XYZ file of C-alpha atoms in Angstrom:
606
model
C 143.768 -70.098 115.834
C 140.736 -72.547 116.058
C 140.249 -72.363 112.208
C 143.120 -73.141 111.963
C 143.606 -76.663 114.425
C 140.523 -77.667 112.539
C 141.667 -77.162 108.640
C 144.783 -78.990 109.861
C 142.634 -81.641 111.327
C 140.710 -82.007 108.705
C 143.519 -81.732 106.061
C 143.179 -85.495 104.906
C 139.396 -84.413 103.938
C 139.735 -81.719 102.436
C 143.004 -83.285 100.109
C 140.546 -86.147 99.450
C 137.868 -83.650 97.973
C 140.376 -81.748 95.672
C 141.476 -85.016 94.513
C 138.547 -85.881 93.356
C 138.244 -82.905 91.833
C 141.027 -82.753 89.725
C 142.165 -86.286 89.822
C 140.958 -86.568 85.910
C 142.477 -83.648 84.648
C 145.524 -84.611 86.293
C 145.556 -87.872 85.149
C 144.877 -87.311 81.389
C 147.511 -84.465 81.377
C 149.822 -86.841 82.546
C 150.682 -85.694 86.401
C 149.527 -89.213 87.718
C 150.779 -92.546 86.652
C 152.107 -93.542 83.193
C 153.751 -91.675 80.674
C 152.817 -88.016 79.285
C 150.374 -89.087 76.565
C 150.462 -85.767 74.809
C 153.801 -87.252 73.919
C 152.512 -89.669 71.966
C 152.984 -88.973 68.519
C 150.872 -92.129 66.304
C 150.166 -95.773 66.646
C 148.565 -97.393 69.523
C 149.681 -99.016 72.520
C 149.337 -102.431 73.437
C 147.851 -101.113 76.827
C 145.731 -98.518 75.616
C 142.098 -98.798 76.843
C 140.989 -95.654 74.594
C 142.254 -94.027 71.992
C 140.472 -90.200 71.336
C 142.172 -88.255 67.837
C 144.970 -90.470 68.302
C 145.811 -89.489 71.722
C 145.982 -93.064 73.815
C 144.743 -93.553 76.977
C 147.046 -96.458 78.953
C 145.675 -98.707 81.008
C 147.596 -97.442 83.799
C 146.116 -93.860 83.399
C 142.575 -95.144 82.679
C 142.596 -97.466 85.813
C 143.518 -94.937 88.073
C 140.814 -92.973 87.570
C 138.417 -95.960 87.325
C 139.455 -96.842 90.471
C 139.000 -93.176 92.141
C 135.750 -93.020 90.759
C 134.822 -96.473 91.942
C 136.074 -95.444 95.884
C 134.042 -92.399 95.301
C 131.180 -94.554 94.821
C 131.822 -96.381 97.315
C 132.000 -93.826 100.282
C 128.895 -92.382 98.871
C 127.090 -95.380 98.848
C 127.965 -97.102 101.158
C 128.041 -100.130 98.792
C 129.656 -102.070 96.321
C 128.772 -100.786 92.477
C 126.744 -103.614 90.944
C 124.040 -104.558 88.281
C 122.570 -101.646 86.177
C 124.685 -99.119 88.943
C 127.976 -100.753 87.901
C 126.877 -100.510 84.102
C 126.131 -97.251 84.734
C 128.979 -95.882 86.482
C 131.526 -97.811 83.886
C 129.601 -95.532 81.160
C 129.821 -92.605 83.448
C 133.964 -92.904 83.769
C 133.904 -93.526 80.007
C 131.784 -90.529 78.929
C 133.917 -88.217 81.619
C 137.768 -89.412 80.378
C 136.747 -88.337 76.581
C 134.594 -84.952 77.227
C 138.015 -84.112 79.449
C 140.299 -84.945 77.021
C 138.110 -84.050 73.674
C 138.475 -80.687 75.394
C 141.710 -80.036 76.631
C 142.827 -80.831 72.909
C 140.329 -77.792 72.136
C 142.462 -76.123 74.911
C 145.720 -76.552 73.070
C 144.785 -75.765 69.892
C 143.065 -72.835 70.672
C 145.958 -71.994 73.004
C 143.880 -71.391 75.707
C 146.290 -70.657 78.809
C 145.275 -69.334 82.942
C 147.820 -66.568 83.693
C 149.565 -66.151 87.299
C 147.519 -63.308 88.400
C 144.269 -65.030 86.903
C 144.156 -68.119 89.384
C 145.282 -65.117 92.543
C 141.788 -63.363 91.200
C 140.171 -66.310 91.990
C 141.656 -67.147 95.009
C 141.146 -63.816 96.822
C 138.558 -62.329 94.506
C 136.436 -65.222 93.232
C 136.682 -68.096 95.646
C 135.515 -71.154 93.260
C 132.109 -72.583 94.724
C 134.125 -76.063 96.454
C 135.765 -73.075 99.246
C 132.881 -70.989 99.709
C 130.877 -74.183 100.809
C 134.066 -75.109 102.468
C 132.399 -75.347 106.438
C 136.013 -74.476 107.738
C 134.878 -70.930 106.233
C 131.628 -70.666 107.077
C 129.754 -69.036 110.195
C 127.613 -69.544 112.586
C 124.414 -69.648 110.085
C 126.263 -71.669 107.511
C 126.895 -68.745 105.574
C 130.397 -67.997 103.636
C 132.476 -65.823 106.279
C 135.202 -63.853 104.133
C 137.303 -63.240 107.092
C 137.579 -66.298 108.195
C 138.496 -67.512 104.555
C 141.240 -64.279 104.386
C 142.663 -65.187 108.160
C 143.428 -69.130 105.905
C 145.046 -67.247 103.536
C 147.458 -65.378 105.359
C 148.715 -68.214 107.292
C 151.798 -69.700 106.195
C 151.269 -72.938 107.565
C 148.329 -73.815 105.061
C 150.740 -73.040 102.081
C 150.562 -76.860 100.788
C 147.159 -76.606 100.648
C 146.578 -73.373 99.153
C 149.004 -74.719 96.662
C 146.894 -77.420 95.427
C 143.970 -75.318 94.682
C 146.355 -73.179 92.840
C 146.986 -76.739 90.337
C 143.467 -77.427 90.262
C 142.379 -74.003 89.419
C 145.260 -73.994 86.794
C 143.607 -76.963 85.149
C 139.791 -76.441 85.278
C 140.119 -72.326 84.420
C 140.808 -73.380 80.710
C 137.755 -75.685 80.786
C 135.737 -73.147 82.303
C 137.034 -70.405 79.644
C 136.125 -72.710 77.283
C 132.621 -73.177 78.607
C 132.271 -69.501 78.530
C 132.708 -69.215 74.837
C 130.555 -71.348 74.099
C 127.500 -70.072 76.170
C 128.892 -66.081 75.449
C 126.012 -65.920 72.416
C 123.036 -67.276 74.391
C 120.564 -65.029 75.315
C 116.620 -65.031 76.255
C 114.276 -62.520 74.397
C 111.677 -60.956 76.130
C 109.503 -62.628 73.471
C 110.336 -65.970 74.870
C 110.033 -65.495 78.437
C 106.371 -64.669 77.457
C 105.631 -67.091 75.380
C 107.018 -69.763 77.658
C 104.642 -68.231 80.107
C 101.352 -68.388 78.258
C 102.911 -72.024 77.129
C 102.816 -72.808 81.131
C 99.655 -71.047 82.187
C 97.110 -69.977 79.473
C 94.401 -72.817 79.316
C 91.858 -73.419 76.967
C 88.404 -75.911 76.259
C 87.338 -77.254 73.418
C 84.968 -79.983 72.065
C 86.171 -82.028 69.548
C 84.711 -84.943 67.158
C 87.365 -87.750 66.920
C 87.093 -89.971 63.361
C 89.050 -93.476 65.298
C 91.158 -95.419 61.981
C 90.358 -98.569 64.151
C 87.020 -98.311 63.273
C 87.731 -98.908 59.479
C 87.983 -102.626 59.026
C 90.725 -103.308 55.923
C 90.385 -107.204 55.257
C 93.835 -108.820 53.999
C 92.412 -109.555 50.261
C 92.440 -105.390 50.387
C 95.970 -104.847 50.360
C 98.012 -106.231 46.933
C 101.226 -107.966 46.867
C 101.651 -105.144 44.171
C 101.309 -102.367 47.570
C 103.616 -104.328 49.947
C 106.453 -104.756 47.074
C 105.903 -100.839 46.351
C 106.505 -99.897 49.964
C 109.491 -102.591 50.651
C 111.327 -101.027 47.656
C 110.170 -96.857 48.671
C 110.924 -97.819 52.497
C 114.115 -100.120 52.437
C 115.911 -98.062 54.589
C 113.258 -98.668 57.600
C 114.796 -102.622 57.182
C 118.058 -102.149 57.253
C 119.792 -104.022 60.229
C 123.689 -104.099 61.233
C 125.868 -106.925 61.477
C 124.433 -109.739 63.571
C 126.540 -112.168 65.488
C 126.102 -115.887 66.774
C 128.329 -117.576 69.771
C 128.400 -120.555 71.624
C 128.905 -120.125 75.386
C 129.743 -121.811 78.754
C 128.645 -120.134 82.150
C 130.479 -121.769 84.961
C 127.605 -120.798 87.455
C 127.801 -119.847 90.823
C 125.674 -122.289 92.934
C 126.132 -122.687 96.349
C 127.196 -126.240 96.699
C 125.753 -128.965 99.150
C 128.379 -127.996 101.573
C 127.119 -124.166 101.609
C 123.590 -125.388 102.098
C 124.491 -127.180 105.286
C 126.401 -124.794 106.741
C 123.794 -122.148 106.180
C 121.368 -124.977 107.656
C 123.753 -125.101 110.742
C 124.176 -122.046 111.332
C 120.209 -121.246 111.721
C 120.409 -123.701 114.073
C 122.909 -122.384 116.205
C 120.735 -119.204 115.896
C 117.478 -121.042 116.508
C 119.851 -122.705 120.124
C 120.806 -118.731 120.844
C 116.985 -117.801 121.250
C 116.056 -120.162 122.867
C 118.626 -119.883 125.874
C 117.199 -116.225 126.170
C 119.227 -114.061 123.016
C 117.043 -111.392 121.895
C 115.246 -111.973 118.435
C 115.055 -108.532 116.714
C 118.845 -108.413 117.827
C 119.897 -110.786 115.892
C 117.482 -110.366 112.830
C 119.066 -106.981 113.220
C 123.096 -108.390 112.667
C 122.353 -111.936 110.637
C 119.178 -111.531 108.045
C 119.449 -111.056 104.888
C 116.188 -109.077 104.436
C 117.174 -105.917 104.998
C 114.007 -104.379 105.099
C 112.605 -106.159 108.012
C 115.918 -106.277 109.699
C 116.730 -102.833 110.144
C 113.034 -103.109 112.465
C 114.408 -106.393 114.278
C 113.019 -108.719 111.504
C 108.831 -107.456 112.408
C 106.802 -108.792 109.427
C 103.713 -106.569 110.443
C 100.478 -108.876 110.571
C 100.118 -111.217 106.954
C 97.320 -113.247 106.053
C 97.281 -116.451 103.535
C 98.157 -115.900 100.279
C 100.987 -112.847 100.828
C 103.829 -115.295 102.110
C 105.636 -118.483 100.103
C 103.839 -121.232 100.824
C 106.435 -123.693 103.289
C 107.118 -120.135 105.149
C 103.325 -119.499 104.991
C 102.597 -123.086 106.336
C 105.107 -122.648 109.385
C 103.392 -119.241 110.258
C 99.616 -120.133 110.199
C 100.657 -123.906 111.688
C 102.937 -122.796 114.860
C 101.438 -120.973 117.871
C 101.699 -117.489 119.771
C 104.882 -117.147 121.019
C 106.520 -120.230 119.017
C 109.803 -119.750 117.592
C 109.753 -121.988 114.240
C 112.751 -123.636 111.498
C 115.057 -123.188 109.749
C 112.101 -123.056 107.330
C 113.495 -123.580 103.450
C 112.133 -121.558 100.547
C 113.390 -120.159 97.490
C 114.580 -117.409 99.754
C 116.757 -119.720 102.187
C 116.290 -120.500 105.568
C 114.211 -118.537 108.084
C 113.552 -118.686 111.694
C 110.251 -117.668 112.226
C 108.947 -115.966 116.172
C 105.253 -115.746 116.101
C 104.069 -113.063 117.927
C 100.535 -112.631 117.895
C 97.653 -114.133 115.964
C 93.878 -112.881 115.010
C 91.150 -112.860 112.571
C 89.674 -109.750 110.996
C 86.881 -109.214 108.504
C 86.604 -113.011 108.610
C 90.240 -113.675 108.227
C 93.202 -115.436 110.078
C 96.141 -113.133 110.271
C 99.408 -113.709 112.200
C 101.810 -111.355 113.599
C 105.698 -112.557 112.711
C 109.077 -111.691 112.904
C 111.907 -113.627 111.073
C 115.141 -113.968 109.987
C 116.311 -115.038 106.744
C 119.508 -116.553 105.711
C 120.115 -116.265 102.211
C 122.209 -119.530 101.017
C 125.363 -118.305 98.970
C 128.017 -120.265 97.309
C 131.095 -119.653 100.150
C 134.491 -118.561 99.493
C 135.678 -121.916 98.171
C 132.767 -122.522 95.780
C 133.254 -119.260 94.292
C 137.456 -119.725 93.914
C 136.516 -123.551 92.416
C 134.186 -122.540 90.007
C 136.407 -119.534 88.858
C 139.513 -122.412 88.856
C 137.017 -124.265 86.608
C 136.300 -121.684 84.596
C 140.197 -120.569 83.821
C 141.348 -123.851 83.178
C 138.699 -124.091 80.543
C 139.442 -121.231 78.893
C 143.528 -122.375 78.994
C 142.577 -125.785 77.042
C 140.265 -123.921 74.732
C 142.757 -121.484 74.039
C 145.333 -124.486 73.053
C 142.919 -126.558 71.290
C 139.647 -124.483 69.851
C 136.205 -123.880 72.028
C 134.625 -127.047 70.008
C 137.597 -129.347 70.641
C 137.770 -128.379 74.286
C 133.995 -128.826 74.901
C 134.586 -132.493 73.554
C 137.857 -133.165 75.595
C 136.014 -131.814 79.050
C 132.716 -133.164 78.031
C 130.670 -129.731 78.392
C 128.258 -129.074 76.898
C 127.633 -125.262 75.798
C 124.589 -123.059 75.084
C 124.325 -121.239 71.560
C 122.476 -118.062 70.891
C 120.078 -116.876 68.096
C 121.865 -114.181 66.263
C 121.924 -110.730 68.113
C 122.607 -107.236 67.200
C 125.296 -105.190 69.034
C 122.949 -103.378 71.493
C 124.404 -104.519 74.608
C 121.742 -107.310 74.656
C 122.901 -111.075 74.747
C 119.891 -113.957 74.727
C 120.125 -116.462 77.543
C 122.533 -113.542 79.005
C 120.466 -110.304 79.431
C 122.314 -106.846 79.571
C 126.156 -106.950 79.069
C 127.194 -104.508 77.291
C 130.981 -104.950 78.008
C 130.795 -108.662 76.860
C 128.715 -107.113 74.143
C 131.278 -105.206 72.658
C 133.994 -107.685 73.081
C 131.579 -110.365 71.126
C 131.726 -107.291 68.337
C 135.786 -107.243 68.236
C 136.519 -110.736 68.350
C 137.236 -113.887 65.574
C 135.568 -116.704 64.474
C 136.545 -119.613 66.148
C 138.211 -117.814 68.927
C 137.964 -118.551 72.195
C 137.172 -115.532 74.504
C 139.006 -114.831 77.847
C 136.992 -115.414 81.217
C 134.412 -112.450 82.194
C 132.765 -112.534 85.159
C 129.477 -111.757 85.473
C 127.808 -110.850 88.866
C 126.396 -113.268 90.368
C 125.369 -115.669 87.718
C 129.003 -117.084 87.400
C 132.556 -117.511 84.734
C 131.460 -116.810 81.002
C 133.558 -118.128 78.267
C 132.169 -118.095 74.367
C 133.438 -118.456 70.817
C 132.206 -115.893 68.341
C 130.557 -119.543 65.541
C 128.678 -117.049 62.598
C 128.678 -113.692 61.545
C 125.415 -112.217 59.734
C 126.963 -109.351 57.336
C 124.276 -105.835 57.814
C 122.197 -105.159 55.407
C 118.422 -104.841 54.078
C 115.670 -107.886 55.332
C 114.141 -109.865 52.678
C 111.083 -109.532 52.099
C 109.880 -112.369 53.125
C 110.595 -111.378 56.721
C 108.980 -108.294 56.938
C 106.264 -109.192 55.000
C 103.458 -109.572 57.770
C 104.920 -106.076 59.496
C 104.524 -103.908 55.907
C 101.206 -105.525 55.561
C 99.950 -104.117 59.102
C 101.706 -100.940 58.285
C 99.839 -100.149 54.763
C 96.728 -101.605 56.585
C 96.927 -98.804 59.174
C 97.378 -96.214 56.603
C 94.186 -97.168 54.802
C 92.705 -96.790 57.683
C 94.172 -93.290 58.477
C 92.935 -92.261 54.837
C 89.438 -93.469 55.573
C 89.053 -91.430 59.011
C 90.488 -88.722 56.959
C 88.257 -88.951 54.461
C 85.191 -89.051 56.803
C 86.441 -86.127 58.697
C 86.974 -83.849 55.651
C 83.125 -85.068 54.332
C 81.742 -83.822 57.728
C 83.423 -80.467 57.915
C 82.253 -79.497 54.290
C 78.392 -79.947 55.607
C 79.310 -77.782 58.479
C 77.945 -73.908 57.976
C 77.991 -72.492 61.402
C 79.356 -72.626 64.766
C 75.928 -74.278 65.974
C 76.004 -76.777 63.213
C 78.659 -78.845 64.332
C 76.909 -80.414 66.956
C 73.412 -80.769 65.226
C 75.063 -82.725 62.439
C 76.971 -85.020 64.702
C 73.860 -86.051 66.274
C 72.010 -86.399 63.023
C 74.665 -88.521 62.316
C 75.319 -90.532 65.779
C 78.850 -89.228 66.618
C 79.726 -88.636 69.865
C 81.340 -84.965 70.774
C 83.580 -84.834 73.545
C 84.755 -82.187 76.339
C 87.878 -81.982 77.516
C 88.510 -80.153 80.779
C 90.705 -77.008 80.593
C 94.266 -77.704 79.601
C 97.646 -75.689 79.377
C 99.794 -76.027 75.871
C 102.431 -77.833 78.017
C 99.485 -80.267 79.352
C 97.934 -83.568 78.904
C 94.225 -83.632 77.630
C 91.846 -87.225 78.898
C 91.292 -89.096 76.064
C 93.744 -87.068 73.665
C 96.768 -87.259 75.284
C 99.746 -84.508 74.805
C 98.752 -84.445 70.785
C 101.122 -81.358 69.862
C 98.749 -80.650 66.334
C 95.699 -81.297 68.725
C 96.898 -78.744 71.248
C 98.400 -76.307 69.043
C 95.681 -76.158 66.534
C 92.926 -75.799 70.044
C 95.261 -72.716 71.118
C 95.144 -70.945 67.557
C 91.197 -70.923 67.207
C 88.993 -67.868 67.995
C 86.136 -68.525 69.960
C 83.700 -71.106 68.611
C 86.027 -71.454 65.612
C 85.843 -74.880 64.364
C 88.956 -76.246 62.726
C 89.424 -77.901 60.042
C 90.331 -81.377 59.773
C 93.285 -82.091 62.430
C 95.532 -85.295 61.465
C 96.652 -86.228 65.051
C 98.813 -89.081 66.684
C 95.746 -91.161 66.753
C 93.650 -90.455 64.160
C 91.490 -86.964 62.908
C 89.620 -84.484 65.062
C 87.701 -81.780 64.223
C 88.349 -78.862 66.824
C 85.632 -76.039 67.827
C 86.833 -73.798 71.229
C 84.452 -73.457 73.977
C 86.669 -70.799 75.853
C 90.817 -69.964 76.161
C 91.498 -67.875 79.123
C 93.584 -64.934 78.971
C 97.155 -64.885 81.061
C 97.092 -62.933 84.158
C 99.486 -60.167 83.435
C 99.991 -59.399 87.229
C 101.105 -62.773 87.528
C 103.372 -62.594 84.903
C 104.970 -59.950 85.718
C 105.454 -61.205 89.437
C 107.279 -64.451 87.430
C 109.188 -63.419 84.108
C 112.618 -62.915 85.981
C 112.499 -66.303 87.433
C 111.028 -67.436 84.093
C 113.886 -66.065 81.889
C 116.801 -67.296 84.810
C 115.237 -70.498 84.024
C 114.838 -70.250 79.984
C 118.204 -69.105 80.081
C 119.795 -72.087 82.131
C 117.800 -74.531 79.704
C 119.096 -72.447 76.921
C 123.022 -73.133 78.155
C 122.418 -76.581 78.857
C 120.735 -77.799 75.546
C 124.075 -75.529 73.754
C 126.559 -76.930 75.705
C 125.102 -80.175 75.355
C 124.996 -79.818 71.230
C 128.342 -78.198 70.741
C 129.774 -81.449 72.745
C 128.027 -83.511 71.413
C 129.105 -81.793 67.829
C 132.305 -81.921 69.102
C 132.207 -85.593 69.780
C 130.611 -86.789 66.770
C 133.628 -85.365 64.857
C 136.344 -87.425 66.508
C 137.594 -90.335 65.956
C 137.249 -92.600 68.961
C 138.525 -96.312 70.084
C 136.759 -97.791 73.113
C 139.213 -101.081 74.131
C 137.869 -101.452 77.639
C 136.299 -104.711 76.849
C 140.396 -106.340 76.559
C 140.830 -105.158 79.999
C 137.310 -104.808 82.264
């Protein structure tokens, strides 16, 4: 009966994990929120977010998984999603709503179905890997106890749960079928577990004469306007660049006003007053500073010398005595409230022992809510009006970018990709709605010139063919040396007689695997592979390489230790094999994907 008290106990938990699990499926198939959307026959929605082969995702459906993967996040994390996490996460949701429903159209047309007694195989044959980690079923070592996991079965009283497993399994069994066909044809030779052995572990030495193109000096008067035109006209397609877009923008920035400043300033006061009547430091560095890595130790700094603090905060330190408890001190940082603990000088330098706490100065609650007010009314006039005339009427005056490319990338703006893409769908001369963007403040832009894709002139990459035809001259010229210095070699002895008649400089590397990196070479696959296909004292022939020509000779390749091997090549081929399925799966997706016809709308709505 005790298995039983605790799966009831911990029924919420458990629920919570299978949502997550099948939340998505459920969601795109239309069990939660919004309409069916298999029913939707052509056109688009007003509210769609995405669109995938014509099949519309609603807004309603898309932000109820956003928002399940966001709480997901959050208990994980223990944080708010934000910056390049927040970016990434967004992308994440994206990438996970098409794969699912990119695939359960597969599903349907293939007419891929999960029978009755399938999903009861792998409930009381094949538990799925989310109930054999289940603790509720495991024993006393951790390990999956079957009886335990039968004696759950049997019971009545778990019926609701045993019936949501049942939905889930009903809706990830085709995915998984699918998933099966597609890895049923990969296989690992015996061939390949080998050679990804000797790949790992066979080494070899060689010494090598390297003929540097940097050395070749090509003056400008060398290279013709005839050459440059010749390669601009052979090589247009290197200067081809998509459409390019120019906007004018206001940030309504997020500044902590002169009212936050002083109530930050008061409030390490009233800190600074708790210390002193007795209130223990590192306890409250531990509850109020903003550093978190010192406050987590009760705000101890460790011992500093000059030069590794700011300077006012470095000034307070080195200025107050043992046992003085100094501020608010102001620097970029905010206000801190220093306690000097203990002071010395070693190897002829002053170093003091500190603990602080720092108070970051934020705009408050009704900064934030009046700059936001500011923002929104802005973008109500400018969508009356125009963005020009409404800059005029509130006399504002707005920053304009260089034209940018859509990577994501806005100048003056850094990464923001969803503002990006909206940039990318929008009018000339229309005023955007208000995006936020974290901490920095209320963004509102007009979309003033678009730059149509196509080839560079000339003129503009000019100066970049010339270095590029300049650099193959030089590649020629190392070649060409290279080539005249293997003809006058005639033995295995000569090579390094003539390259000290001759003042060149043969290297040795140190033994190196076909997988490795080589000092001085780098991981050069025509270096590498040409070292591991020489006999011994076998001098290659002239090697083109990432940085310029080698000659080759070996000094010695070691030969694989066969006991070893064999030990290994199970393990080797379980892990050839995985890599195998991965890089399959991953192609036939991304096959998959490439083929349909996809409309990302997220940047109307997020």
């Amino acid at each position: 009966m005790a298995i039983m008290n605790k799966m009831r106990e911990n029924t919420h938990v458990i629920l919570f994990i299978l949502l997550v699990l099948f939340v998505l499926s459920m969601t795109i198939g239309g069990l939660v929120g919004g309409a069916d959307i298999t029913s939707i026959l052509s056109g688009h929605k007003p509210d769609m977010v995405l669109s995938v082969n014509d099949e519309d995702i609603s807004y309603d459906q898309y932000s109820n998984i956003r928002q399940q993967q966001f709480e997901n996040f959050r208990q994980q994390k223990q944080k708010e999603p934000a910056g390049y996490e927040l970016q990434q996460l967004e992308d994440q949701i994206f990438e996970s709503v098409v794969r699912d429903v990119l695939i359960k159209q597969l599903i349907d047309k293939m007419g891929i179905a999960v029978s009755r007694n399938e999903i009861k195989f792998h409930i009381f044959e094949n538990p799925p890997e989310f109930l054999r980690s289940n603790p509720n079923f495991a024993d006393s070592t951790g390990k999956f106890d079957i009886q335990k996991y039968q004696a759950a079965l049997s019971d009545n009283r778990n019926n609701n749960y045993w019936l949501m497993v049942e939905n889930y399994l009903a809706g990830s069994l085709p995915f998984e079928k699918i998933h099966q066909e597609v890895l049923s044809s990969v296989f690992v030779t015996d061939q390949e577990v080998r050679e990804d052995f000797i790949k790992r572990n066979q080494k070899a030495k060689v010494k090598y004469l390297f003929f540097d193109p940097n050395s070749y000096k090509i003056e400008d008067a060398e290279i013709t306007e005839k050459e440059i035109e010749n390669y601009y006209k052979k090589n247009k397609e290197e200067y081809h660049e998509g459409e390019k877009r120019k906007i004018q923008y206001l940030l309504f920035e997020l500044k902590p006003s002169e009212s936050d400043t002083n109530e930050i300033k008061e409030f390490a006061f009233s800190l600074l007053d708790s210390i002193k009547q007795g209130v223990n430091f590192g306890d409250l560095a531990k509850n109020y500073s903003d550093d978190g890595g010192s406050a987590v130790n009760g705000g101890d700094l460790g011992f500093f010398e000059k030069g590794m603090m700011v300077k006012p905060f470095e000034e307070a330190s080195f200025t107050a005595k043992k046992g003085d408890v100094v501020g608010p001190v102001l620097t970029q940082h905010g206000f801190h409230i220093i306690k000097i603990e203990d002071k010395k000088v070693e190897d002829g330098k002053e170093k003091v022992k500190a603990r602080h706490i720092l108070l970051n100065i934020k705009p408050s609650r009704n900064t934030i809510e009046t700059v936001r007010d500011d923002a929104n009314y802005f973008a109500e006039v400018a969508a009356e009006e125009g963005f020009s005339q409404a800059v005029i009427n509130e006399h504002l005056a707005p920053d304009t970018t260089i034209f940018f490319s859509r990577s994501g990338f806005l100048p003056g703006l850094g990464m923001q990709k969803r503002i990006s893409d909206a940039v990318f769908n929008a009018k000339v001369g229309k005023a955007s709605r208000v995006y936020y963007i974290e901490d920095r403040g209320y963004l509102i832009y007009e979309v003033t010139e678009i730059q149509k894709e196509g080839t560079k002139p000339l003129a503009e990459v000019e100066a970049m063919i010339k270095n590029t035809i300049r650099r193959e001259k030089q590649i020629e010229l190392a070649g060409a040396d290279c080539r005249k210095f293997r003809e006058k070699i005639t033995s295995p002895e000569s090579f390094e007689t003539l390259a000290a008649q001759d003042s060149l400089k043969i290297e040795e590397t140190d033994f190196f695997a076909m997988s490795g990196f080589i000092r001085g070479v780098g991981k050069d696959t025509k270096f590498i592979g040409t070292a591991f296909g020489l006999s011994q004292d076998e001098i290659s022939g002239p090697v083109k390489g990432t940085r310029g020509y080698y000659l080759i000779k070996l000094v010695e390749k070691q030969e694989i230790n066969e006991s070893l091997f064999d030990l290994q090549k199970n393990a080797l081929k379980i892990d050839l094999l995985d890599n195998k399925r991965q890089t399959a799966y991953s192609n036939w997706y991304n096959d998959l994907k490439e083929k349909a016809e996809i409309i990302d709308n997220r940047y109307k709505f997020f």
